[in-house]
Coordinates of C-alpha atoms in Angstrom, one line a residue:
X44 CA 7.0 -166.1 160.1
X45 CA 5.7 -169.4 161.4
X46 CA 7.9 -171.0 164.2
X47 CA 11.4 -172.5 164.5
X48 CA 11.9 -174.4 161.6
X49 CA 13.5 -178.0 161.9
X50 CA 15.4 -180.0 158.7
X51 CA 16.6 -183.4 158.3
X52 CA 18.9 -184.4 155.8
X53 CA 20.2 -187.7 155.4
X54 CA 22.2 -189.7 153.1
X55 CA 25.9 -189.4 151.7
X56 CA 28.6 -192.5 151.1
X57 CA 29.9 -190.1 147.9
X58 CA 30.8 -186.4 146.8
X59 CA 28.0 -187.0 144.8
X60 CA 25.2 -187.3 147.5
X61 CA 27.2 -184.9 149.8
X62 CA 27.7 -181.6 147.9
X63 CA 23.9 -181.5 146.9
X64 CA 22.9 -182.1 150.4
X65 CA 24.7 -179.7 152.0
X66 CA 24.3 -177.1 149.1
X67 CA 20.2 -177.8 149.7
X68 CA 20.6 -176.9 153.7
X69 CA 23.1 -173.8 152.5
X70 CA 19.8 -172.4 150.5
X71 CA 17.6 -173.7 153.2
X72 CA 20.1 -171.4 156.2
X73 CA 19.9 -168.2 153.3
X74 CA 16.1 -168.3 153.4
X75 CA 15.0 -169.2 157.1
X76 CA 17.9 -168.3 159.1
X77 CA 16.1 -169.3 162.1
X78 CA 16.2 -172.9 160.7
X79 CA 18.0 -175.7 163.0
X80 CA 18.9 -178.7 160.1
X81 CA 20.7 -181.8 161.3
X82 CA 22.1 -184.5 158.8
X83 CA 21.9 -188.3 159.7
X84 CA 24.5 -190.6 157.7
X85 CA 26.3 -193.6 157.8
X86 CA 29.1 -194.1 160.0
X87 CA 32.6 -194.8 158.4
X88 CA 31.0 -193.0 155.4
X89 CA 32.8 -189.6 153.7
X90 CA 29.8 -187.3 155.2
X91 CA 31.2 -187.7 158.8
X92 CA 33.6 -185.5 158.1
X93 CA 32.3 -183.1 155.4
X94 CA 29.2 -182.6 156.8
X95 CA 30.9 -181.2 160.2
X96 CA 33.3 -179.3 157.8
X97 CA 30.7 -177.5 156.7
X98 CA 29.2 -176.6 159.7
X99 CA 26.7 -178.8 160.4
X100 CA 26.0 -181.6 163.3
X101 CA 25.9 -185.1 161.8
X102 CA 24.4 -188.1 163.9
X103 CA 26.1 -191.6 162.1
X104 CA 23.7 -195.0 161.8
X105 CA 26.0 -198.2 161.6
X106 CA 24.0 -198.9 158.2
X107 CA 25.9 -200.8 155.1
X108 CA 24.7 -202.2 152.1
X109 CA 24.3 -205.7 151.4
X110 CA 27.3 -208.1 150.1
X111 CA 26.5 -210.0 147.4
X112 CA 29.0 -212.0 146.8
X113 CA 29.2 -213.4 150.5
X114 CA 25.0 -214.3 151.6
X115 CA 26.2 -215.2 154.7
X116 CA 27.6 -211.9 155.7
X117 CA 24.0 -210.3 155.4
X118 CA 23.3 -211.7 159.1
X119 CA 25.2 -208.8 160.0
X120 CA 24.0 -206.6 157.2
X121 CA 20.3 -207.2 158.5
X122 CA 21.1 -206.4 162.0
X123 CA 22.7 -203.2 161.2
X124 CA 19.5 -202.3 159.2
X125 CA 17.5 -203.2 162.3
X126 CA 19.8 -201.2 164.5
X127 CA 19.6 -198.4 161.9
X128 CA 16.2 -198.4 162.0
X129 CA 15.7 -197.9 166.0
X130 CA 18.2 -195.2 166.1
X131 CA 16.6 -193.3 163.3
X132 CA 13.2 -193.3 165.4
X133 CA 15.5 -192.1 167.9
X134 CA 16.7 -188.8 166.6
X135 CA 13.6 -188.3 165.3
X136 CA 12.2 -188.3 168.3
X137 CA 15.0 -186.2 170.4
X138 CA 15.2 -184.2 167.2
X139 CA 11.2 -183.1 166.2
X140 CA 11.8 -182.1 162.5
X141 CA 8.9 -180.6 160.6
X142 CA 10.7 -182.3 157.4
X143 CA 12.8 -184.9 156.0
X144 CA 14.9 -184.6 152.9
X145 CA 16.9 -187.6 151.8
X146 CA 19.4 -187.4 149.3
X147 CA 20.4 -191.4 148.7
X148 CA 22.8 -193.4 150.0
X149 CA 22.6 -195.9 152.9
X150 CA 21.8 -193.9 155.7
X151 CA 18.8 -192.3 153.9
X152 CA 16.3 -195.5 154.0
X153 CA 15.9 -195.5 157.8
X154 CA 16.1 -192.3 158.4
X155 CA 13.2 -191.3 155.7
X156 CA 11.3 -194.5 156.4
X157 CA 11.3 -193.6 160.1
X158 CA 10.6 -190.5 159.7
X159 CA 7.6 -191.1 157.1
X160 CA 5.9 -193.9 159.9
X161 CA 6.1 -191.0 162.3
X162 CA 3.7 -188.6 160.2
X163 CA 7.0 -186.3 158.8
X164 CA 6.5 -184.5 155.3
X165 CA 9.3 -186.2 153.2
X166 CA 11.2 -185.0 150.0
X167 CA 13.9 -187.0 148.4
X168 CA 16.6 -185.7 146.2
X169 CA 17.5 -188.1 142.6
X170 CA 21.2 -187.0 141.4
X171 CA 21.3 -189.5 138.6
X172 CA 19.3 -189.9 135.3
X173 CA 19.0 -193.9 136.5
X174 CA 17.2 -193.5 139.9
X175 CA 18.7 -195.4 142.6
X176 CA 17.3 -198.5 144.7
X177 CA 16.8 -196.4 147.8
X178 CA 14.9 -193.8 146.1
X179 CA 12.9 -196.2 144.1
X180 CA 11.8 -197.8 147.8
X181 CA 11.4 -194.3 149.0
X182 CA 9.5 -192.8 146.4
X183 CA 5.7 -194.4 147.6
X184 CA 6.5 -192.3 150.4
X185 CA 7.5 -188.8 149.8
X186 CA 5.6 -186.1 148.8
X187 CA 7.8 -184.6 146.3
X188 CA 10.7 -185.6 144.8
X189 CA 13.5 -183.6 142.9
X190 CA 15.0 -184.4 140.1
X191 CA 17.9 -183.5 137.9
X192 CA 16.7 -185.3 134.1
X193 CA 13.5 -185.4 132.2
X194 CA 11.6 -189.1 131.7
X195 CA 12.1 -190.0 135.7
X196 CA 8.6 -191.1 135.2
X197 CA 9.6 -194.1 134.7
X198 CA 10.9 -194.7 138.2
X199 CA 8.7 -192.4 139.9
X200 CA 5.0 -191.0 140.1
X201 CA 4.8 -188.2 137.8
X202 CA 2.3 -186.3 140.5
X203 CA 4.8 -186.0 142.8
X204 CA 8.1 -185.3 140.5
X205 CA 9.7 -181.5 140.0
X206 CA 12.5 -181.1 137.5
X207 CA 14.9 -178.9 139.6
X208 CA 18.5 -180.2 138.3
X209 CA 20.8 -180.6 141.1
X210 CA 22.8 -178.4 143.7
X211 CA 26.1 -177.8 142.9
X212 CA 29.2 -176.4 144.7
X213 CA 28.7 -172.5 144.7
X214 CA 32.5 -171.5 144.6
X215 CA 32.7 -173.4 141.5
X216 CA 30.3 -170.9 139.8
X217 CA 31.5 -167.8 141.7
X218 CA 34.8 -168.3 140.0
X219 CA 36.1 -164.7 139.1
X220 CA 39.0 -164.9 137.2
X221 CA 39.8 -165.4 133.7
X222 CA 41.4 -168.5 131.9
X223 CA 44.5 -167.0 131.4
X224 CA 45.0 -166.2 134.7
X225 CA 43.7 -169.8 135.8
X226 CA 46.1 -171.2 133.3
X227 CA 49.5 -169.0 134.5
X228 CA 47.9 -170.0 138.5
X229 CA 48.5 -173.8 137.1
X230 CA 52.3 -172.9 136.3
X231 CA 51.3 -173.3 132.3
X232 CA 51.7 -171.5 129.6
X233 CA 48.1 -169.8 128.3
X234 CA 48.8 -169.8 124.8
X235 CA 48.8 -173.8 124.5
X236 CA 45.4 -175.8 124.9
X237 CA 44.8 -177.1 128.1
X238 CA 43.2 -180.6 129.2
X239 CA 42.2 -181.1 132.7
X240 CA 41.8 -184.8 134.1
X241 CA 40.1 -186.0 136.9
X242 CA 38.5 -188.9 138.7
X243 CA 37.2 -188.3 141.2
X244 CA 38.7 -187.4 145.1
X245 CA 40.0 -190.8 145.1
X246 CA 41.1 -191.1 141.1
X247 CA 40.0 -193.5 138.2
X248 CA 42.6 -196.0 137.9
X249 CA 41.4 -196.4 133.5
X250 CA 41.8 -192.4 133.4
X251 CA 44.8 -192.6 135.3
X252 CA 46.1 -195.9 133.2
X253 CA 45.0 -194.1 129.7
X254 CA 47.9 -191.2 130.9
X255 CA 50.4 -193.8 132.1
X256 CA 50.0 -195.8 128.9
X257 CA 51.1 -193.0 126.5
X258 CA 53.1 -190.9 128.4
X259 CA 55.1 -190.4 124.5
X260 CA 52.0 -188.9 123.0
X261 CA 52.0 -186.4 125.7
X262 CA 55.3 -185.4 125.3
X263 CA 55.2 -184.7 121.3
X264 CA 51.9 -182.7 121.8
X265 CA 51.3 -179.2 121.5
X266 CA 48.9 -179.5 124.1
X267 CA 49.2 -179.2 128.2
X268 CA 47.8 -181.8 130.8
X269 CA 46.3 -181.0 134.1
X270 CA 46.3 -184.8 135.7
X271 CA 44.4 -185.3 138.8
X272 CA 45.7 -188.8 139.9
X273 CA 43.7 -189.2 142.9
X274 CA 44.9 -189.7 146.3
X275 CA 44.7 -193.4 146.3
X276 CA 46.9 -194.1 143.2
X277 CA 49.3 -191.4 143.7
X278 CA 52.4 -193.1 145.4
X279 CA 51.9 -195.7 142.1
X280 CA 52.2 -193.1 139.8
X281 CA 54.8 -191.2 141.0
X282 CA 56.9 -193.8 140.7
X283 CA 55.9 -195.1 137.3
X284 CA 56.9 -191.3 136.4
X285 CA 60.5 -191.3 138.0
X286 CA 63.0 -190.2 135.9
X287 CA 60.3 -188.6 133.2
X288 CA 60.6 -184.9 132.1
X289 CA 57.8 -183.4 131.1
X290 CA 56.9 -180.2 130.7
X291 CA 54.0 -180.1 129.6
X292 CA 52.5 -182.3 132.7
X293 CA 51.2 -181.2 135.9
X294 CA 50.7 -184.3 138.3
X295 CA 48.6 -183.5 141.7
X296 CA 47.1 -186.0 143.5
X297 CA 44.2 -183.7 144.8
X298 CA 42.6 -180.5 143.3
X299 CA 41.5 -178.2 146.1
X300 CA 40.4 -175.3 144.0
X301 CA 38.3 -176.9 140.9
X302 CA 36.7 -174.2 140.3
X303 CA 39.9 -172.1 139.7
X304 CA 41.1 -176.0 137.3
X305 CA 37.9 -175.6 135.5
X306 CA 38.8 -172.6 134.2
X307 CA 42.1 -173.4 133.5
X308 CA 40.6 -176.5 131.0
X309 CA 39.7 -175.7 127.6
X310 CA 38.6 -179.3 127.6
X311 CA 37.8 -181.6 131.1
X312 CA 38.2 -185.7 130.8
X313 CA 36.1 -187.4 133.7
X314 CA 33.7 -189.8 135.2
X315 CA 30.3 -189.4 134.5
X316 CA 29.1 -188.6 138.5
X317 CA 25.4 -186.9 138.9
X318 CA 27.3 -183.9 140.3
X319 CA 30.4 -183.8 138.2
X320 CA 27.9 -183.5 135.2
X321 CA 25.4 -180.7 136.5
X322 CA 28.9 -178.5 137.5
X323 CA 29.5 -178.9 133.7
X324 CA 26.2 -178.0 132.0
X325 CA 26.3 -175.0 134.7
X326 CA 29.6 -173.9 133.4
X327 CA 29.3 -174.5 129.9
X328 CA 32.5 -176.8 129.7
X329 CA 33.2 -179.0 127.1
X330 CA 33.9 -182.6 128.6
X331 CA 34.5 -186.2 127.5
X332 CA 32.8 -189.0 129.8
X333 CA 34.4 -192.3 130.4
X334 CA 31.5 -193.6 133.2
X335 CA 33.2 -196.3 135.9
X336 CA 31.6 -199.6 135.2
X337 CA 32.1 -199.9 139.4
X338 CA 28.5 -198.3 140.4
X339 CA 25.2 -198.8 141.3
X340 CA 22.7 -200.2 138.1
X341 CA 25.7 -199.2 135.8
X342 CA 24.0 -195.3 136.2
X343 CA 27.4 -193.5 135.1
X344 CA 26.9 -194.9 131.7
X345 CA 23.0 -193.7 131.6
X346 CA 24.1 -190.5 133.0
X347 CA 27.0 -190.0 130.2
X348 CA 24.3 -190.9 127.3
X349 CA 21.8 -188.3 128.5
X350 CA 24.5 -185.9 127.5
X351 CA 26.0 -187.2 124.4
X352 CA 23.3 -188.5 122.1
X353 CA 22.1 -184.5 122.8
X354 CA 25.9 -184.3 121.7
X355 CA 26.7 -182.3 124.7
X356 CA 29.9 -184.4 125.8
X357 CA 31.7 -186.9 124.5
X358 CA 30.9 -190.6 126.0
X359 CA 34.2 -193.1 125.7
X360 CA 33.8 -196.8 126.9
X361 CA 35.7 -197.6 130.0
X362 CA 37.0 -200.3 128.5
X363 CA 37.9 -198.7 125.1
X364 CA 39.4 -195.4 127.2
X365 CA 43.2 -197.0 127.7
X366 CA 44.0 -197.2 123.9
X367 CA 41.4 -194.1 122.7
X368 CA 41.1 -191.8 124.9
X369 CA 43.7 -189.6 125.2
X370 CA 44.3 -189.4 121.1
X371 CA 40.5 -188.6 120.9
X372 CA 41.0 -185.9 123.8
X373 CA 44.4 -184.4 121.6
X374 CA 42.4 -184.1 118.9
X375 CA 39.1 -182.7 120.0
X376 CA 40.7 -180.1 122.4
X377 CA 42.0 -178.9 118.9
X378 CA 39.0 -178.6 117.0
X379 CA 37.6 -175.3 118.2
X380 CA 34.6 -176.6 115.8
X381 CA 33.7 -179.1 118.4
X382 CA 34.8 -177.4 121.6
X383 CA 32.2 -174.9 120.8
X384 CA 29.3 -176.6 120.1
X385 CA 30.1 -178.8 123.1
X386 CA 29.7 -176.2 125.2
X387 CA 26.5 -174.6 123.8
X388 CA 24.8 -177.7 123.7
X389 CA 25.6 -178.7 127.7
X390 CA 24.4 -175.2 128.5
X391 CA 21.3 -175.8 127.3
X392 CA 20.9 -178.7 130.0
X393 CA 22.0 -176.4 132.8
X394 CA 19.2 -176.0 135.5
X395 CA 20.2 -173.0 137.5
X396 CA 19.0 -172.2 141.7
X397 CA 18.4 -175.5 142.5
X398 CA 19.5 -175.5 145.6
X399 CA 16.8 -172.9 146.1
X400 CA 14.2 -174.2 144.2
X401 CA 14.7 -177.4 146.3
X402 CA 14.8 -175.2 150.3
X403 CA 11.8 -173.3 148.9
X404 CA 10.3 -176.9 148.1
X405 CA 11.2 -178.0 151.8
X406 CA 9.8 -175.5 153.5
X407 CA 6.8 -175.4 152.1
X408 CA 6.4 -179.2 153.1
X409 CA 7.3 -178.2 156.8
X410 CA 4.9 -175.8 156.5
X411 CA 2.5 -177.6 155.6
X412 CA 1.6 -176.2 152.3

């Protein structure tokens, strides 16, 4: 065994950045357990905290992206960048990493730019079927990157591309327990279909508003509702649900075991995330997209397309979802027809061990193999 190995990992600002970056240093610790990894993100940013939660140390650049509606607060922006920039050479430096593995978001561009001036191997890690702006500036670069749909090409130089799908959440496929068991742990009843909403840690307000605007549909179907509202809207909801009675609703504001409401769904409504997406063609679940218009090159909506013209999820409009979406949902979660071949056909996008086809790809960079 050569000596001590030593990771970066940097990027975050989402779930969807987070989870594949800590599930790629998980794989890398099972491998080399001599290996010392240390994240870099952006401070304020959701990896501050889950990156420590899971056991890592996380040093935080004061990076933020630019403001496009106000120029004039880009003085600041470009600063930041600068001061990004400086510290990154910094923990480089203290740190001495053999490689760097950026996963987008902010805090990736310095650190892997950095680190790339300074003679480190890099590999970056493309969640979405739409490569981002940071990876796109990145990719001249690396030496490999890792991606999770065919045709990247087009973003990136096919030499240095390796189709690995992306890390996902290991509880969520070491879920041992059946879906009647799942549905009973939900307080529902397993003989009725079940639908499982969610929108993310902080909610969808269309999702959420698509519920809310058809709360009597709900009520005089034979089918039961799972309704992730989202920490964010869930004071507004409650209310809007005072004096309601129904039965066939469970209203939580935050799911802590989703692999446990996965199985509980015989059909999942959601966002079209990177991650959320992999965690579905992994377990085979039948799902209906509505993408949030609120992101990066509109890459929710590419993402959700990928999947449904192989009709392997259903793709709904954001802006259609309020008055279709949960009559379409009703419908197909009663079609066993569909339900079926939904979840054949996401399976056969499913791109198992990536997490460890993407550590085995690191260390072979810090090696320098």
């Amino acid at each position: 065994m050569s000596k001590e190995l030593r990771v970066i990992i940097s990027g975050g600002g989402t779930g969807g950045h987070i989870f594949p970056a800590v599930s790629i240093a998980n794989a890398v610790k099972a491998l080399r357990p001599d290996a010392k990894i240390l994240f870099v993100g952006a401070l304020g940013r959701m990896e501050m905290q889950r990156v420590p939660a899971a056991g890592y140390e996380i040093k935080g650049l004061p990076i933020c992206g630019f403001d496009r509606k106000n120029l004039l607060k880009n003085i600041k922006v470009l600063y930041k960048i600068w001061k990004s920039q400086r510290m990154a050479k910094q923990i480089i430096k203290d740190f001495q990493p053999q490689v760097a593995v950026g996963v987008g978001g902010y805090a990736s561009g310095p650190t892997l730019n950095k680190a790339a001036a300074m003679g480190i191997p890099c590999l970056i890690q493309e969640q979405n079927s739409y490569a981002g702006v940071t990876n796109k500036l990145l990719a001249k670069k690396a030496k490999k990157i890792c991606v999770a749909y065919e045709g990247m090409e087009r973003f990136f130089p096919v030499e240095k591309i390796i189709l690995t799908g992306n890390p996902v959440r290991q509880a969520l496929l070491d879920k041992k327990i059946s879906h009647e068991e799942a549905v009973k742990n939900q307080g529902l009843n397993p003989d009725k279909k079940t639908i499982l909403l969610v929108g993310g840690s902080l909610g969808a307000r269309t999702i959420n508003e698509s519920m809310l605007q058809h709360l009597d549909l709900i009520k005089t179907s034979d089918v039961q509702f799972i309704w992730q509202t989202g920490k964010y809207y869930s004071a507004e909801i409650a209310e809007r649900l005072k004096g309601e009675n129904i039965p066939n609703l469970k209203v939580t504001d935050f799911i802590t075991d989703m692999g446990e409401a996965y199985k509980a769904a015989d059909l999942v409504i959601s966002r079209a995330g990177a991650s959320s997406i992999s965690e579905f063609c992994l377990i085979g679940k039948p799902v209906i997209l509505v993408p949030s218009p609120n992101v990066a090159e509109d890459h929710q909506t590419k993402n959700a397309l990928a999947l449904s013209t192989r009709d392997a999820a259903i793709y709904v409009k954001d802006s259609e979802a309020p008055a279709t979406l949960l009559e379409l949902a009703i419908k197909t979660v009663n079609d066993e027809a569909k339900l079926k071949s939904l979840s054949e056909n996401v399976l056969k996008l499913a791109l198992p061990d990536s997490a460890e086809i993407i550590a085995k790809e690191v260390i072979k960079l810090a090696e320098g193999k």
